[in-house]
CSV table of C-alpha atoms and ligand atoms in Angstrom, one decimal:
chain,number,residue,atom,x,y,z
P,1,MET,CA,12.9,7.0,4.7
P,2,LYS,CA,11.4,7.8,1.3
P,3,ALA,CA,10.3,4.7,-0.6
P,4,GLU,CA,11.6,4.1,-4.1
P,5,LEU,CA,10.3,1.6,-6.7
P,6,SER,CA,13.6,-0.3,-6.1
P,7,SER,CA,12.8,-0.7,-2.4
P,8,GLY,CA,10.3,-3.4,-3.6
P,9,LEU,CA,6.6,-4.0,-3.7
P,10,GLU,CA,5.9,-4.1,0.0
P,11,ALA,CA,7.8,-0.9,0.7
P,12,VAL,CA,5.9,0.9,-2.0
P,13,ILE,CA,2.6,-0.5,-0.7
P,14,GLU,CA,3.5,0.6,2.8
P,15,ALA,CA,4.2,4.2,1.5
P,16,LEU,CA,0.8,4.3,-0.2
P,17,ARG,CA,-0.9,3.0,3.0
P,18,ILE,CA,0.8,5.6,5.1
P,19,ALA,CA,-0.5,8.2,2.6
P,20,GLY,CA,-4.0,6.9,3.2
P,21,CYS,CA,-4.5,5.0,-0.1
P,22,ARG,CA,-6.5,1.8,-0.2
P,23,ILE,CA,-4.7,-1.1,-1.7
P,24,THR,CA,-7.2,-2.9,-4.0
P,25,PRO,CA,-6.2,-6.2,-5.8
P,26,GLN,CA,-6.1,-4.2,-9.0
P,27,ARG,CA,-3.8,-1.6,-7.6
P,28,ARG,CA,-1.5,-4.3,-6.1
P,29,ALA,CA,-1.3,-5.8,-9.6
P,30,VAL,CA,-0.3,-2.4,-11.1
P,31,LEU,CA,2.4,-2.0,-8.4
P,32,ALA,CA,3.7,-5.5,-8.8
P,33,GLU,CA,4.2,-4.8,-12.6
P,34,LEU,CA,5.7,-1.4,-11.8
P,35,VAL,CA,8.4,-2.6,-9.5
P,36,GLU,CA,9.6,-4.9,-12.3
P,37,GLN,CA,10.1,-1.8,-14.6
P,38,ARG,CA,13.7,-0.6,-14.8
P,39,GLY,CA,13.6,2.1,-17.4
P,40,HIS,CA,10.9,4.4,-18.8
P,41,ILE,CA,7.3,3.8,-17.8
P,42,ASN,CA,4.9,4.3,-20.7
P,43,PRO,CA,1.4,4.4,-19.2
P,44,ALA,CA,-0.3,2.8,-22.2
P,45,GLU,CA,2.3,0.0,-22.3
P,46,LEU,CA,2.0,-0.6,-18.6
P,47,SER,CA,-1.8,-0.8,-18.9
P,48,GLU,CA,-1.4,-3.5,-21.6
P,49,GLN,CA,1.1,-5.5,-19.5
P,50,VAL,CA,-1.1,-5.4,-16.4
P,51,ALA,CA,-4.2,-6.3,-18.5
P,52,GLU,CA,-2.4,-9.4,-19.8
P,53,LYS,CA,-2.1,-10.6,-16.2
P,54,LEU,CA,-5.4,-9.3,-14.9
P,55,PRO,CA,-8.0,-9.4,-17.7
P,56,GLY,CA,-10.6,-6.7,-17.4
P,57,MET,CA,-8.2,-4.4,-15.7
P,58,ASN,CA,-9.4,-0.8,-15.9
P,59,ALA,CA,-6.8,1.5,-17.6
P,60,ALA,CA,-7.9,4.3,-15.3
P,61,THR,CA,-6.6,2.4,-12.3
P,62,VAL,CA,-3.2,2.3,-13.9
P,63,TYR,CA,-3.2,6.0,-14.7
P,64,ARG,CA,-4.5,6.9,-11.2
P,65,THR,CA,-1.8,4.7,-9.5
P,66,LEU,CA,0.9,6.4,-11.6
P,67,TRP,CA,-0.4,9.8,-10.6
P,68,LEU,CA,-0.5,8.8,-6.9
P,69,LEU,CA,3.1,7.6,-7.0
P,70,ASP,CA,4.1,10.8,-8.7
P,71,GLU,CA,2.3,12.8,-5.9
P,72,LEU,CA,4.3,10.7,-3.3
P,73,GLY,CA,7.6,11.4,-5.1
P,74,ILE,CA,8.2,7.8,-6.0
P,75,LEU,CA,7.8,8.6,-9.7
P,76,THR,CA,8.3,11.7,-11.7
P,77,HIS,CA,6.9,12.5,-15.2
P,78,THR,CA,8.2,14.0,-18.3
P,79,HIS,CA,6.1,15.5,-21.2
P,80,LEU,CA,7.1,14.1,-24.5
P,81,GLU,CA,5.8,15.0,-28.0
P,82,ASP,CA,3.4,12.0,-27.8
P,83,GLY,CA,2.4,12.0,-24.2
P,84,VAL,CA,3.5,11.6,-20.7
P,85,MET,CA,6.3,9.2,-19.6
P,86,TYR,CA,7.1,8.2,-16.0
P,87,HIS,CA,10.5,7.6,-14.4
P,88,GLN,CA,11.6,6.3,-11.1
P,89,SER,CA,12.5,9.5,-9.2
P,90,GLU,CA,16.1,8.4,-8.6
P,91,ARG,CA,16.6,7.8,-12.4
P,92,ALA,CA,15.1,11.1,-13.7
P,93,ASP,CA,18.4,13.0,-14.0
P,94,HIS,CA,18.2,13.4,-17.8
P,95,VAL,CA,16.5,15.4,-20.5
P,96,HIS,CA,14.6,13.9,-23.4
P,97,LEU,CA,15.1,15.1,-26.9
P,98,SER,CA,11.7,14.3,-28.4
P,99,CYS,CA,11.3,14.2,-32.2
P,100,SER,CA,8.1,16.0,-33.4
P,101,ARG,CA,8.1,13.9,-36.7
P,102,CYS,CA,8.6,10.3,-35.6
P,103,GLY,CA,8.0,10.6,-31.9
P,104,SER,CA,11.4,9.0,-31.0
P,105,SER,CA,13.1,10.2,-27.9
P,106,GLU,CA,16.8,10.4,-27.0
P,107,VAL,CA,18.4,11.2,-23.7
P,108,LEU,CA,20.8,13.9,-22.6
P,109,GLU,CA,22.4,13.9,-19.2
P,110,ALA,CA,21.0,16.8,-17.1
P,111,LYS,CA,24.5,17.8,-16.1
P,112,ASP,CA,25.3,18.6,-19.8
P,113,LEU,CA,22.9,21.5,-19.4
P,114,THR,CA,24.7,23.0,-16.5
P,115,PRO,CA,26.1,25.9,-18.5
P,116,LEU,CA,22.6,26.8,-19.7
P,117,ALA,CA,21.2,26.4,-16.1
P,118,ARG,CA,23.9,28.7,-14.8
P,119,LEU,CA,23.1,31.3,-17.4
P,120,MET,CA,19.4,31.2,-16.5
P,121,GLN,CA,20.3,31.6,-12.8
P,122,GLN,CA,22.6,34.5,-13.4
P,123,ARG,CA,20.4,36.5,-15.8
P,124,HIS,CA,17.0,35.6,-14.5
P,125,GLY,CA,17.5,34.2,-11.0
P,126,PHE,CA,15.7,31.2,-12.4
P,127,ALA,CA,16.4,27.6,-11.3
P,128,PRO,CA,15.3,25.5,-14.3
P,129,ASP,CA,14.0,22.0,-14.2
P,130,PHE,CA,15.0,20.5,-17.5
P,131,THR,CA,13.5,17.1,-16.7
P,132,HIS,CA,9.8,18.1,-16.6
P,133,PHE,CA,9.4,18.8,-20.3
P,134,ALA,CA,11.2,17.2,-23.2
P,135,ILE,CA,13.1,19.4,-25.7
P,136,GLY,CA,11.1,19.2,-28.9
P,137,GLY,CA,12.8,19.1,-32.3
P,138,VAL,CA,13.8,16.9,-35.2
P,139,CYS,CA,16.0,13.8,-34.8
P,140,ALA,CA,19.0,13.0,-36.9
P,141,ARG,CA,17.2,10.2,-38.8
P,142,CYS,CA,14.3,12.4,-39.7
P,143,ARG,CA,16.6,15.3,-40.7
P,144,ALA,CA,18.4,12.9,-43.0
P,145,ALA,CA,15.2,11.5,-44.6
P,146,PRO,CA,14.4,12.7,-48.1
P,147,GLU,CA,11.8,15.5,-48.3
P,148,LYS,CA,9.1,13.2,-49.8
P,149,MET,CA,9.4,10.9,-46.8
P,150,ARG,CA,8.3,13.6,-44.4
L,1,ZN,ZN1,13.8,9.4,-19.4
L,2,ZN,ZN1,12.5,11.6,-35.8
L,3,ZN,ZN1,3.8,17.8,-15.8
């Protein structure tokens, strides 16, 4: 059975062990913080949260652990205008609309893009993955802002 973050800390640690990863106290602290996360996982914010509990924590350990979990299929990542964001794999069925002006991000259900996916498949034989990259653009708030505010 594939481990998920929601399977809990010990299940995730077991999945990493099976994959041959060493579980250091630092890595355990990162994993403990991660299994508490329900929504989007911002690597910089996660680093700060872990560092609060484990002062002197190396941010590289956080980034490396996220990368490993991505390799194992427990997490997936999305590229936004302002960097990479992680999701639990079972919660990654949406597309981000990422504002190039203010960096805000809204979410669109992947199924709303089914007509576009079908068109790509028919015309190009291409099976798109809309969840890997955000769709860049300008959000409603920024579009409504007066010119001088931009
Ligand atoms: Zn998301
Ligand atoms: Zn905006
Ligand atoms: Zn990528």
